[in-house]
Coordinates of N, CA and C in Angstrom, one line a residue:
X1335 N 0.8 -1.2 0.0 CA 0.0 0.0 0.0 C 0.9 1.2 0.0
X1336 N 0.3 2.4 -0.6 CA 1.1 3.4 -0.8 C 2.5 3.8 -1.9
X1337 N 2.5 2.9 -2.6 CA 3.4 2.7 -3.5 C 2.6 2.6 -5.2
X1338 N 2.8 3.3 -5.8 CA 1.9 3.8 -7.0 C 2.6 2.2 -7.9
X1339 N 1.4 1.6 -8.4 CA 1.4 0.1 -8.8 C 2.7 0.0 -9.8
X1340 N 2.9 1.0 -11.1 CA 3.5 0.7 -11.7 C 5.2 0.8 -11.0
X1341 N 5.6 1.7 -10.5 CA 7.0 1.7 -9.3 C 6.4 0.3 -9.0
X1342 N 5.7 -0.2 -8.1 CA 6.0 -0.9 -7.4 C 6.4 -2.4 -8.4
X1343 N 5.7 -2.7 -9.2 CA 6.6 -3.8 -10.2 C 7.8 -4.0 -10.6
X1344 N 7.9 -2.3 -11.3 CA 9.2 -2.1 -11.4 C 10.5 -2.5 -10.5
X1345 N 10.2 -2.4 -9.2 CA 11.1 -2.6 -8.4 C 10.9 -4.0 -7.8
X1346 N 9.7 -4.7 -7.9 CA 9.7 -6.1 -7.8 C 10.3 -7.2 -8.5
X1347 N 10.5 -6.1 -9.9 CA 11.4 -6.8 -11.0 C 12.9 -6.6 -11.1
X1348 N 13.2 -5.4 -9.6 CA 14.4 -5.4 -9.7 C 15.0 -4.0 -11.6
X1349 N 13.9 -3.8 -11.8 CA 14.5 -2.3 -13.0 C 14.0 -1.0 -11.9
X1350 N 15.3 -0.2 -12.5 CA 15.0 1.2 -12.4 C 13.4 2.0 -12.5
X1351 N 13.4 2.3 -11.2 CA 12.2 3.0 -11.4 C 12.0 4.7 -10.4
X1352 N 13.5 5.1 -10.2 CA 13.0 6.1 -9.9 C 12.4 7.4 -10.2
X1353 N 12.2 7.5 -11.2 CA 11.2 8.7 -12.1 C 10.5 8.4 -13.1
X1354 N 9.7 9.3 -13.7 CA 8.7 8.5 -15.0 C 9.3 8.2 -16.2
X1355 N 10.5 8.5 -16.4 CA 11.3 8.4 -17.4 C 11.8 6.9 -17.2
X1356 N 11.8 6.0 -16.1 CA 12.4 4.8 -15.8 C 10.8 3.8 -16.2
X1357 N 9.8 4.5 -15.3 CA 8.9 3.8 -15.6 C 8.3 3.3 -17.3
X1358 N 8.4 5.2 -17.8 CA 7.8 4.2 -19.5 C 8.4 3.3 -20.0
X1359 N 10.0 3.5 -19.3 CA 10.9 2.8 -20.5 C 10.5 1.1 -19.8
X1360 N 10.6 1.1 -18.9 CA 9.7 0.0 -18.6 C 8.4 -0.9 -19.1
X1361 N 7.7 0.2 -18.8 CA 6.2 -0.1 -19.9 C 6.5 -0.5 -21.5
X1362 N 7.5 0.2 -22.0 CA 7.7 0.6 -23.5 C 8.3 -1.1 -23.2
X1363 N 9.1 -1.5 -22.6 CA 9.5 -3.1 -22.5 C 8.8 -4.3 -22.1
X1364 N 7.8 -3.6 -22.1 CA 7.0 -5.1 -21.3 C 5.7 -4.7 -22.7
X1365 N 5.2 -3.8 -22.9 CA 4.2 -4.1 -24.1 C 5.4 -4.3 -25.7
X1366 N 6.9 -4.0 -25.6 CA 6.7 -4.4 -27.1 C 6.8 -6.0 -26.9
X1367 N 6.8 -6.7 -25.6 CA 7.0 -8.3 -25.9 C 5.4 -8.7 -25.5
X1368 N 4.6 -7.8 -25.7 CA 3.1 -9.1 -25.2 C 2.1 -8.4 -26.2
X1369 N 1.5 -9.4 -27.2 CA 0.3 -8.8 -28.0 C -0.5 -8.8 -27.6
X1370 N -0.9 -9.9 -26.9 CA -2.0 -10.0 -26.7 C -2.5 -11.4 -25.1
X1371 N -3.3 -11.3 -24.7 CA -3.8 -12.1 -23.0 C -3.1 -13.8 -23.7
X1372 N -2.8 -14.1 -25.0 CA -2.5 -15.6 -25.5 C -1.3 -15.5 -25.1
X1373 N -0.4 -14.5 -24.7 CA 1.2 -14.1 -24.3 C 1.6 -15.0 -22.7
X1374 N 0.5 -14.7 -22.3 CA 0.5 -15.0 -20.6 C 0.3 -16.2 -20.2
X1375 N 0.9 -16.9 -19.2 CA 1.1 -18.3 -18.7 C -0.4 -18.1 -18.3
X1376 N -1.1 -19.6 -18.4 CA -2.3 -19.8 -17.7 C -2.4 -19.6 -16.6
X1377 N -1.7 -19.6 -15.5 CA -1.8 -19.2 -14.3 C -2.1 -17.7 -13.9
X1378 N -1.4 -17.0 -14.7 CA -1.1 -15.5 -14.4 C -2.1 -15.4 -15.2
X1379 N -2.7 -15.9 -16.1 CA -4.0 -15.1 -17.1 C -5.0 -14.9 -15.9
X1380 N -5.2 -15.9 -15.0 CA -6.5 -16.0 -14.0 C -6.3 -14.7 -13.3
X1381 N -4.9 -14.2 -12.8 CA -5.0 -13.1 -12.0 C -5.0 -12.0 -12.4
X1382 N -4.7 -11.8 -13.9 CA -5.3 -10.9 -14.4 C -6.5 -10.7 -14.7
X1383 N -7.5 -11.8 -15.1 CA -8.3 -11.2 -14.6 C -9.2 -10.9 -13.8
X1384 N -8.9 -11.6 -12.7 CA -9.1 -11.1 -11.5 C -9.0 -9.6 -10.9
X1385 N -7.6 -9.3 -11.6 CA -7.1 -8.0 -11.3 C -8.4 -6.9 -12.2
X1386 N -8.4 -7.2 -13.5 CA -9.4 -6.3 -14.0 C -10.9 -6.2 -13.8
X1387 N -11.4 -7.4 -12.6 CA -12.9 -8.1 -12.4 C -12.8 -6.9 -11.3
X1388 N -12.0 -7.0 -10.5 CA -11.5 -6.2 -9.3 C -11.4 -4.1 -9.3
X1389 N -10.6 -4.0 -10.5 CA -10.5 -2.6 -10.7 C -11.7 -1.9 -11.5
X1390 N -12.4 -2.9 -12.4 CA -13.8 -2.5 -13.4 C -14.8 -2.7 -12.3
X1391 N -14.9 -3.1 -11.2 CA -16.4 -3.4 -10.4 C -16.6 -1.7 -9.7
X1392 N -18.3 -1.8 -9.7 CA -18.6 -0.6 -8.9 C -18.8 -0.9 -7.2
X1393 N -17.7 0.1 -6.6 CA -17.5 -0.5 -5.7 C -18.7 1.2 -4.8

């Protein structure tokens, strides 16, 4: 908690993330390797979407 989601990956993955300049380049590396949800291990597909059942609900 308190740690803005995208930093916090970043630094779960061990890359640079202390400014937004660290972060896009980040982002810019993780979408040029995934087209599309067929990219993602079956396991990790469930928590995504979990993750977006979770952020799209009206809470």
């Amino acid at each position: 908690r308190g740690t803005e989601w995208k930093y916090g990956i970043c630094e779960s993955l061990g890359w640079p993330h202390a400014d937004q300049a660290d972060i896009a380049r980040a982002w810019k590396h993780i979408l040029g390797r995934v087209d599309s949800y067929a990219d993602l291990e079956p396991q990790f597909l469930g928590r995504v979407e979990e993750l977006i059942d979770f952020v799209t609900a009206q809470h």
